[in-house]
């Protein structure tokens, strides 16, 4: 009490406020707190990103063992190794076509779904592949592209379309048996050894078609009856289950006729008459066929069309790109649809009022207004395809994986399969150099959009 009085302060007065801290100390404290919060993220970033990049860069200048300095030899291999050059060529194809096609489809889907009631459901279906991992998508499309039309959806559709316009053979394995009146005519056709005469009957026995593969319209074979002025005959499967050939070159009751077999009468190298066998294998030719030899054209025996070799050397890269587009077209559609929602409708209506049709509105108004969004989508997909690995590794079979090779896959093969870590590191650095300009362009565009 005495001290308070001695200090000269009036009784009951509040104590003087503490002196404020300097602005420099407050700023330093805030930076310290921010650094402490960022430290875990920076440690993870350094361990998972910065260190691997730095180590790969250093390792790319050493030889296979890692003991001797190799200089730029590993980088020189990027342009001299056949496998890496194929991978680089395929990466260029990927960068040019995959983002372009995916973005174009996304744009079309986004514009069209605005005009239909069930647009939301359609968007959900198109976007759904994004929920599937690359591994699962690769397995799915490995089955889709299977060569066997009974397994692969792509060839099942392709063969169905082909067979709609070009009839396939029902007797690809048929051929003459023992002591047959037929002989090879070249090119896969068969012809009778002797000319035929009007009023007579001809037998054209064949074997080699499994009973369960006979045409649906095949009936029990019947021996043809002679007709005046005509040539009649039977073509059939000369095989009785359980008895082998049955009566050799003779029609047995249990044997089936070759329904739809095409027969030509050839005289002096020219076809003078044609006919097709009925369900029981019988056929009739006019008198013009007198003295001719009967030929079964090669078209009767051609192997059925089995579609395209989607995973063969020539089509494997487009096939894998197709699977990528299937996955990422939905991603492009969602981003473009979000951009389309922000397009002023009055601009579109004004263009229509001025007489523009829907195509002109789309090309001259909608697309220019969506240009920033389209650029972001294309650049994002370009970055993505530069690093594509999973789909190529899973879908492309071993026989054509060299033809479908990309840089990321070649990196894996050089680093783990061939034990060449120096070249693998050089590929990794090269990929980084390819991605950085695209990323820089994307970041600049995003910042420009934020400023607006």
XYZ file of C-alpha atoms in Angstrom:
452
model
C 0.000 0.000 0.000
C 2.808 2.310 0.864
C 4.580 1.517 -2.382
C 1.483 2.384 -4.483
C 1.185 5.686 -2.722
C 4.862 6.338 -3.040
C 4.730 5.808 -6.771
C 2.382 8.716 -6.985
C -0.455 6.771 -8.598
C -3.906 7.790 -7.501
C -5.745 5.254 -5.363
C -8.108 3.040 -7.428
C -6.505 3.841 -10.779
C -5.976 0.919 -13.320
C -2.409 -0.188 -14.107
C -0.741 1.200 -17.216
C -1.075 -1.047 -20.390
C 1.910 -3.116 -21.509
C 3.981 -1.789 -24.364
C 2.853 -3.307 -27.777
C 5.126 -5.824 -29.482
C 6.981 -4.699 -32.571
C 5.516 -5.554 -36.017
C 8.678 -7.470 -36.887
C 8.299 -9.841 -33.931
C 4.618 -10.525 -34.749
C 5.473 -11.311 -38.371
C 8.293 -13.609 -37.267
C 5.968 -15.476 -34.901
C 3.388 -15.992 -37.626
C 5.994 -17.316 -40.040
C 7.267 -19.711 -37.405
C 3.761 -21.054 -36.724
C 3.072 -21.389 -40.469
C 6.364 -23.220 -40.962
C 5.533 -25.637 -38.133
C 2.177 -26.441 -39.719
C 3.759 -26.877 -43.153
C 6.692 -28.941 -41.894
C 4.989 -32.399 -42.049
C 3.753 -31.719 -45.573
C 7.180 -30.433 -46.629
C 8.876 -33.509 -45.184
C 6.520 -35.813 -47.105
C 6.941 -33.740 -50.263
C 10.693 -33.899 -49.962
C 10.738 -37.626 -49.243
C 8.216 -38.654 -51.905
C 8.848 -36.100 -54.676
C 12.016 -34.023 -54.363
C 14.360 -36.823 -53.269
C 13.230 -39.314 -55.981
C 13.550 -36.641 -58.661
C 17.005 -35.654 -57.475
C 18.167 -39.260 -57.141
C 16.816 -40.156 -60.621
C 18.602 -37.168 -62.114
C 21.919 -38.180 -60.545
C 21.419 -41.892 -61.340
C 20.764 -41.102 -65.006
C 24.413 -40.092 -65.409
C 25.804 -43.423 -64.160
C 26.174 -46.799 -65.807
C 24.230 -49.995 -65.130
C 26.152 -50.841 -61.959
C 25.935 -47.295 -60.631
C 29.680 -47.156 -59.945
C 31.015 -45.467 -63.103
C 30.046 -42.069 -64.448
C 28.487 -42.518 -67.919
C 27.853 -38.898 -68.834
C 25.132 -38.474 -71.429
C 25.349 -42.055 -72.726
C 22.007 -42.973 -71.142
C 20.342 -39.950 -72.724
C 21.890 -40.828 -76.068
C 20.227 -44.242 -75.795
C 16.824 -42.509 -75.736
C 17.254 -41.753 -79.435
C 19.201 -44.818 -80.560
C 17.451 -47.707 -78.766
C 14.710 -49.197 -80.988
C 12.384 -49.941 -78.073
C 12.617 -46.385 -76.722
C 12.111 -44.878 -80.177
C 8.960 -46.966 -80.652
C 7.759 -45.862 -77.223
C 8.428 -42.211 -78.094
C 6.537 -42.551 -81.388
C 3.578 -44.142 -79.606
C 3.606 -41.415 -76.960
C 3.289 -38.823 -79.726
C 0.288 -40.737 -81.110
C -1.221 -40.850 -77.623
C -0.714 -37.122 -77.015
C -2.199 -36.154 -80.379
C -5.242 -38.443 -80.496
C -6.293 -39.519 -76.984
C -6.914 -36.026 -75.482
C -8.445 -34.762 -78.721
C -10.934 -37.615 -79.085
C -11.825 -37.687 -75.369
C -12.390 -33.912 -75.316
C -14.427 -33.962 -78.533
C -16.677 -36.712 -77.194
C -16.981 -34.921 -73.857
C -18.023 -31.736 -75.673
C -20.624 -33.560 -77.767
C -22.041 -35.371 -74.739
C -22.159 -32.174 -72.656
C -24.010 -30.227 -75.359
C -26.451 -32.991 -76.269
C -27.349 -33.950 -72.694
C -28.589 -30.413 -72.095
C -31.424 -31.101 -74.518
C -32.744 -34.393 -73.175
C -34.731 -35.180 -70.043
C -32.604 -38.079 -68.968
C -29.363 -36.125 -69.435
C -28.343 -36.581 -65.791
C -28.703 -40.369 -66.026
C -26.698 -40.369 -69.259
C -23.929 -38.305 -67.653
C -23.842 -40.746 -64.748
C -23.423 -43.703 -67.103
C -20.696 -41.968 -69.153
C -18.828 -40.818 -66.039
C -19.067 -44.212 -64.319
C -15.870 -45.644 -65.911
C -13.923 -43.021 -63.948
C -14.827 -44.983 -60.809
C -12.993 -48.033 -62.215
C -9.274 -48.410 -61.685
C -6.922 -48.601 -64.649
C -6.151 -52.193 -63.696
C -9.817 -53.217 -63.803
C -10.386 -51.309 -67.056
C -7.387 -53.043 -68.602
C -8.732 -56.476 -67.679
C -12.174 -55.577 -69.055
C -10.786 -54.435 -72.384
C -8.419 -57.382 -72.634
C -11.602 -59.477 -72.759
C -13.431 -57.010 -75.030
C -10.634 -57.264 -77.615
C -10.354 -61.066 -77.474
C -9.858 -62.551 -80.951
C -12.575 -65.196 -80.459
C -15.976 -63.667 -81.381
C -17.605 -65.918 -78.775
C -15.576 -64.132 -76.060
C -14.586 -60.700 -77.362
C -17.408 -58.149 -77.642
C -15.561 -56.079 -80.252
C -15.176 -58.997 -82.656
C -18.669 -60.297 -81.903
C -20.094 -56.975 -83.109
C -17.662 -56.724 -86.017
C -18.352 -60.280 -87.217
C -22.105 -59.706 -86.860
C -21.927 -56.631 -89.088
C -19.660 -58.423 -91.577
C -21.899 -61.487 -91.816
C -24.922 -59.246 -92.386
C -23.443 -58.100 -95.701
C -21.228 -61.070 -96.572
C -22.510 -64.584 -95.961
C -19.993 -66.849 -94.268
C -19.301 -70.419 -95.300
C -21.089 -73.251 -93.515
C -18.578 -75.926 -94.595
C -15.058 -74.616 -93.853
C -13.632 -78.056 -93.032
C -15.434 -80.114 -95.714
C -13.305 -82.104 -98.162
C -13.614 -85.240 -100.370
C -13.223 -88.603 -98.667
C -11.752 -91.883 -99.906
C -12.474 -92.907 -103.508
C -14.440 -89.693 -104.016
C -15.646 -88.656 -107.496
C -14.263 -85.172 -106.639
C -10.728 -83.862 -106.974
C -9.075 -80.526 -106.064
C -9.641 -77.781 -108.629
C -7.170 -75.265 -107.172
C -7.813 -72.338 -104.875
C -9.751 -74.494 -102.417
C -12.461 -75.625 -104.882
C -13.322 -79.217 -105.844
C -14.526 -80.540 -109.228
C -15.853 -83.842 -110.547
C -13.312 -86.080 -112.243
C -15.696 -86.896 -115.098
C -18.219 -84.803 -117.072
C -21.924 -85.282 -116.338
C -24.698 -86.176 -118.737
C -28.311 -84.999 -118.968
C -30.770 -87.507 -117.536
C -28.201 -88.888 -115.118
C -27.627 -88.459 -111.393
C -24.463 -87.297 -109.656
C -23.168 -87.913 -106.148
C -20.921 -85.314 -104.494
C -19.967 -86.806 -101.116
C -17.853 -84.837 -98.627
C -16.608 -85.348 -95.099
C -15.032 -83.194 -92.416
C -17.916 -81.147 -90.966
C -18.756 -81.884 -87.333
C -22.435 -82.876 -86.912
C -23.077 -80.004 -84.474
C -21.689 -77.519 -87.033
C -23.991 -78.515 -89.878
C -26.340 -75.750 -91.109
C -29.651 -75.364 -89.311
C -31.568 -76.184 -92.488
C -29.813 -79.528 -93.054
C -32.166 -82.533 -93.381
C -31.508 -86.210 -93.856
C -29.852 -86.699 -97.241
C -31.917 -88.140 -100.101
C -30.594 -89.801 -103.226
C -31.705 -87.738 -106.220
C -33.960 -89.258 -108.838
C -33.090 -88.903 -112.543
C -35.030 -86.436 -114.698
C -35.194 -86.284 -118.495
C -33.148 -83.449 -119.954
C -31.792 -82.436 -116.551
C -28.901 -83.331 -114.305
C -29.768 -84.190 -110.734
C -27.568 -85.072 -107.800
C -26.933 -85.063 -104.074
C -24.182 -83.478 -102.015
C -24.048 -84.651 -98.412
C -21.975 -85.536 -95.381
C -20.802 -89.075 -96.183
C -20.400 -90.030 -92.550
C -22.678 -91.957 -90.199
C -22.007 -91.477 -86.496
C -21.049 -94.784 -84.944
C -20.292 -96.369 -88.316
C -17.702 -94.027 -89.740
C -18.240 -93.516 -93.450
C -21.259 -95.845 -93.636
C -21.790 -96.900 -97.244
C -18.851 -95.358 -99.046
C -20.089 -92.770 -101.598
C -23.640 -93.911 -100.927
C -26.452 -91.962 -99.250
C -27.359 -93.476 -95.856
C -30.585 -92.614 -94.046
C -28.840 -91.061 -91.022
C -26.554 -88.801 -93.066
C -27.281 -85.115 -93.573
C -27.434 -83.124 -96.779
C -25.253 -80.069 -97.352
C -28.002 -77.470 -97.324
C -26.988 -74.340 -99.251
C -23.954 -75.870 -100.983
C -23.302 -73.949 -104.216
C -22.649 -76.000 -107.361
C -21.388 -74.753 -110.725
C -21.348 -76.528 -114.111
C -18.073 -75.716 -115.891
C -17.563 -76.349 -119.614
C -14.482 -75.187 -121.535
C -13.429 -73.075 -118.571
C -16.763 -71.198 -118.399
C -19.604 -71.544 -115.928
C -22.703 -72.541 -117.914
C -25.097 -73.171 -115.020
C -25.371 -72.690 -111.276
C -27.550 -74.077 -108.523
C -27.779 -74.440 -104.752
C -28.462 -77.664 -102.844
C -31.719 -78.048 -100.935
C -31.939 -79.012 -97.256
C -31.646 -82.712 -98.099
C -28.617 -82.064 -100.327
C -30.399 -82.610 -103.652
C -29.904 -80.253 -106.589
C -30.960 -79.921 -110.228
C -29.120 -78.408 -113.206
C -30.580 -77.585 -116.644
C -29.697 -79.289 -119.929
C -27.045 -76.602 -120.517
C -24.854 -78.468 -118.026
C -24.713 -81.570 -120.256
C -21.090 -82.543 -120.802
C -19.814 -80.160 -118.103
C -17.911 -80.955 -114.947
C -19.497 -79.951 -111.648
C -17.460 -77.691 -109.418
C -17.949 -76.839 -105.756
C -16.570 -73.258 -105.535
C -13.971 -72.363 -102.936
C -16.480 -69.995 -101.305
C -18.219 -73.074 -99.860
C -15.129 -73.939 -97.851
C -13.679 -70.626 -96.709
C -12.920 -70.285 -93.035
C -15.556 -68.183 -91.236
C -14.688 -64.539 -90.718
C -13.339 -64.110 -87.181
C -13.030 -60.337 -87.117
C -10.007 -58.136 -86.609
C -6.882 -58.795 -84.630
C -7.478 -55.863 -82.274
C -4.411 -56.665 -80.207
C -2.174 -57.419 -83.172
C 0.822 -55.221 -84.037
C -1.092 -52.859 -86.337
C -4.175 -52.150 -84.182
C -2.988 -52.561 -80.602
C -2.193 -48.864 -80.002
C -5.545 -47.560 -81.355
C -7.301 -50.289 -79.356
C -5.648 -49.239 -76.095
C -6.358 -45.576 -76.854
C -10.014 -46.565 -77.311
C -10.103 -47.998 -73.796
C -8.537 -44.783 -72.454
C -11.156 -42.650 -74.212
C -13.881 -44.872 -72.733
C -12.577 -44.035 -69.267
C -11.815 -40.323 -69.638
C -14.554 -39.036 -71.954
C -16.795 -38.814 -68.885
C -14.214 -36.680 -67.080
C -14.088 -34.285 -70.038
C -17.880 -34.229 -70.260
C -18.339 -33.233 -66.599
C -15.824 -30.366 -66.788
C -17.220 -29.084 -70.070
C -20.802 -29.348 -68.769
C -19.786 -27.236 -65.761
C -18.336 -24.629 -68.123
C -21.414 -24.812 -70.318
C -23.631 -24.047 -67.336
C -21.868 -20.678 -67.020
C -22.377 -19.675 -70.660
C -24.866 -16.749 -70.872
C -28.051 -18.088 -72.469
C -28.941 -14.698 -73.885
C -25.930 -14.928 -76.219
C -27.168 -18.221 -77.624
C -30.709 -16.907 -78.010
C -29.442 -13.735 -79.673
C -27.550 -15.817 -82.231
C -30.684 -17.844 -82.977
C -32.759 -14.678 -83.326
C -30.180 -13.370 -85.811
C -30.875 -16.434 -87.974
C -28.042 -18.778 -86.980
C -28.860 -22.481 -87.120
C -27.876 -24.880 -84.321
C -24.595 -25.882 -85.975
C -23.580 -22.239 -86.388
C -24.541 -21.482 -82.771
C -22.442 -24.415 -81.628
C -19.424 -23.605 -83.811
C -19.362 -19.826 -83.572
C -20.770 -19.137 -80.093
C -20.673 -22.189 -77.801
C -17.196 -23.477 -78.676
C -15.445 -20.059 -78.487
C -17.040 -19.369 -75.095
C -15.908 -22.795 -73.880
C -12.361 -22.376 -75.231
C -10.758 -21.828 -71.770
C -12.453 -24.945 -70.367
C -11.572 -27.007 -73.437
C -7.931 -25.925 -73.148
C -7.787 -26.981 -69.493
C -9.334 -30.371 -70.300
C -6.994 -31.024 -73.234
C -3.874 -30.013 -71.301
C -4.887 -32.099 -68.272
C -5.414 -35.149 -70.461
C -2.105 -34.531 -72.243
C -0.290 -34.646 -68.906
C -2.183 -37.809 -68.066
C -1.404 -39.661 -71.302
C 2.292 -38.822 -71.121
C 2.399 -41.026 -68.021
C 0.046 -43.793 -69.236
C 1.278 -47.226 -68.188
C -1.420 -49.471 -66.708
C -3.640 -49.881 -69.761
C -0.764 -50.637 -72.132
C 0.848 -53.091 -69.716
C -2.385 -55.030 -69.107
C -4.188 -54.917 -72.462
C -1.321 -55.453 -74.908
C -0.320 -59.160 -74.998
C 3.323 -60.145 -74.886
C 3.413 -60.758 -78.647
C 2.522 -57.132 -79.453
C 3.625 -55.274 -76.332
C 6.721 -54.039 -78.164
C 4.460 -52.429 -80.769
C 2.233 -50.797 -78.109
C 5.170 -49.645 -75.994
C 5.111 -46.185 -74.357
C 7.752 -44.326 -72.354
C 6.322 -45.172 -68.928
C 6.165 -48.869 -69.835
C 9.680 -48.767 -71.296
C 10.866 -47.157 -68.060
C 9.451 -50.126 -66.130
C 10.910 -52.659 -68.540
C 14.369 -51.076 -68.542
C 14.435 -50.587 -64.786
C 13.028 -53.930 -63.629
C 12.917 -56.430 -66.497
C 16.239 -55.537 -68.166
C 18.074 -54.269 -65.062
C 19.236 -51.018 -66.689
C 18.501 -48.436 -63.988
C 20.641 -45.751 -65.646
C 18.560 -45.734 -68.830
C 15.358 -46.049 -66.800
C 16.333 -42.953 -64.813
C 17.095 -41.075 -68.032
C 13.620 -41.974 -69.327
C 12.095 -40.725 -66.067
C 13.913 -37.401 -66.342
C 12.937 -37.117 -70.001
C 9.277 -37.710 -69.088
C 9.533 -35.020 -66.412
C 10.933 -32.573 -68.960
C 8.042 -33.367 -71.295
C 5.421 -32.857 -68.588
C 6.805 -29.602 -67.101
C 5.986 -27.301 -70.091
C 2.440 -28.656 -70.264
C 1.980 -28.205 -66.517
C 3.402 -24.674 -66.697
C 0.959 -23.789 -69.471
C -1.937 -25.183 -67.429
C -0.933 -23.288 -64.274
C -0.594 -20.019 -66.206
C -4.027 -20.441 -67.719
C -5.596 -21.228 -64.348
C -4.001 -18.143 -62.780
C -5.256 -16.019 -65.666
C -8.768 -17.337 -65.097
C -8.554 -16.533 -61.368
C -7.540 -12.931 -62.107
C -10.586 -12.517 -64.302
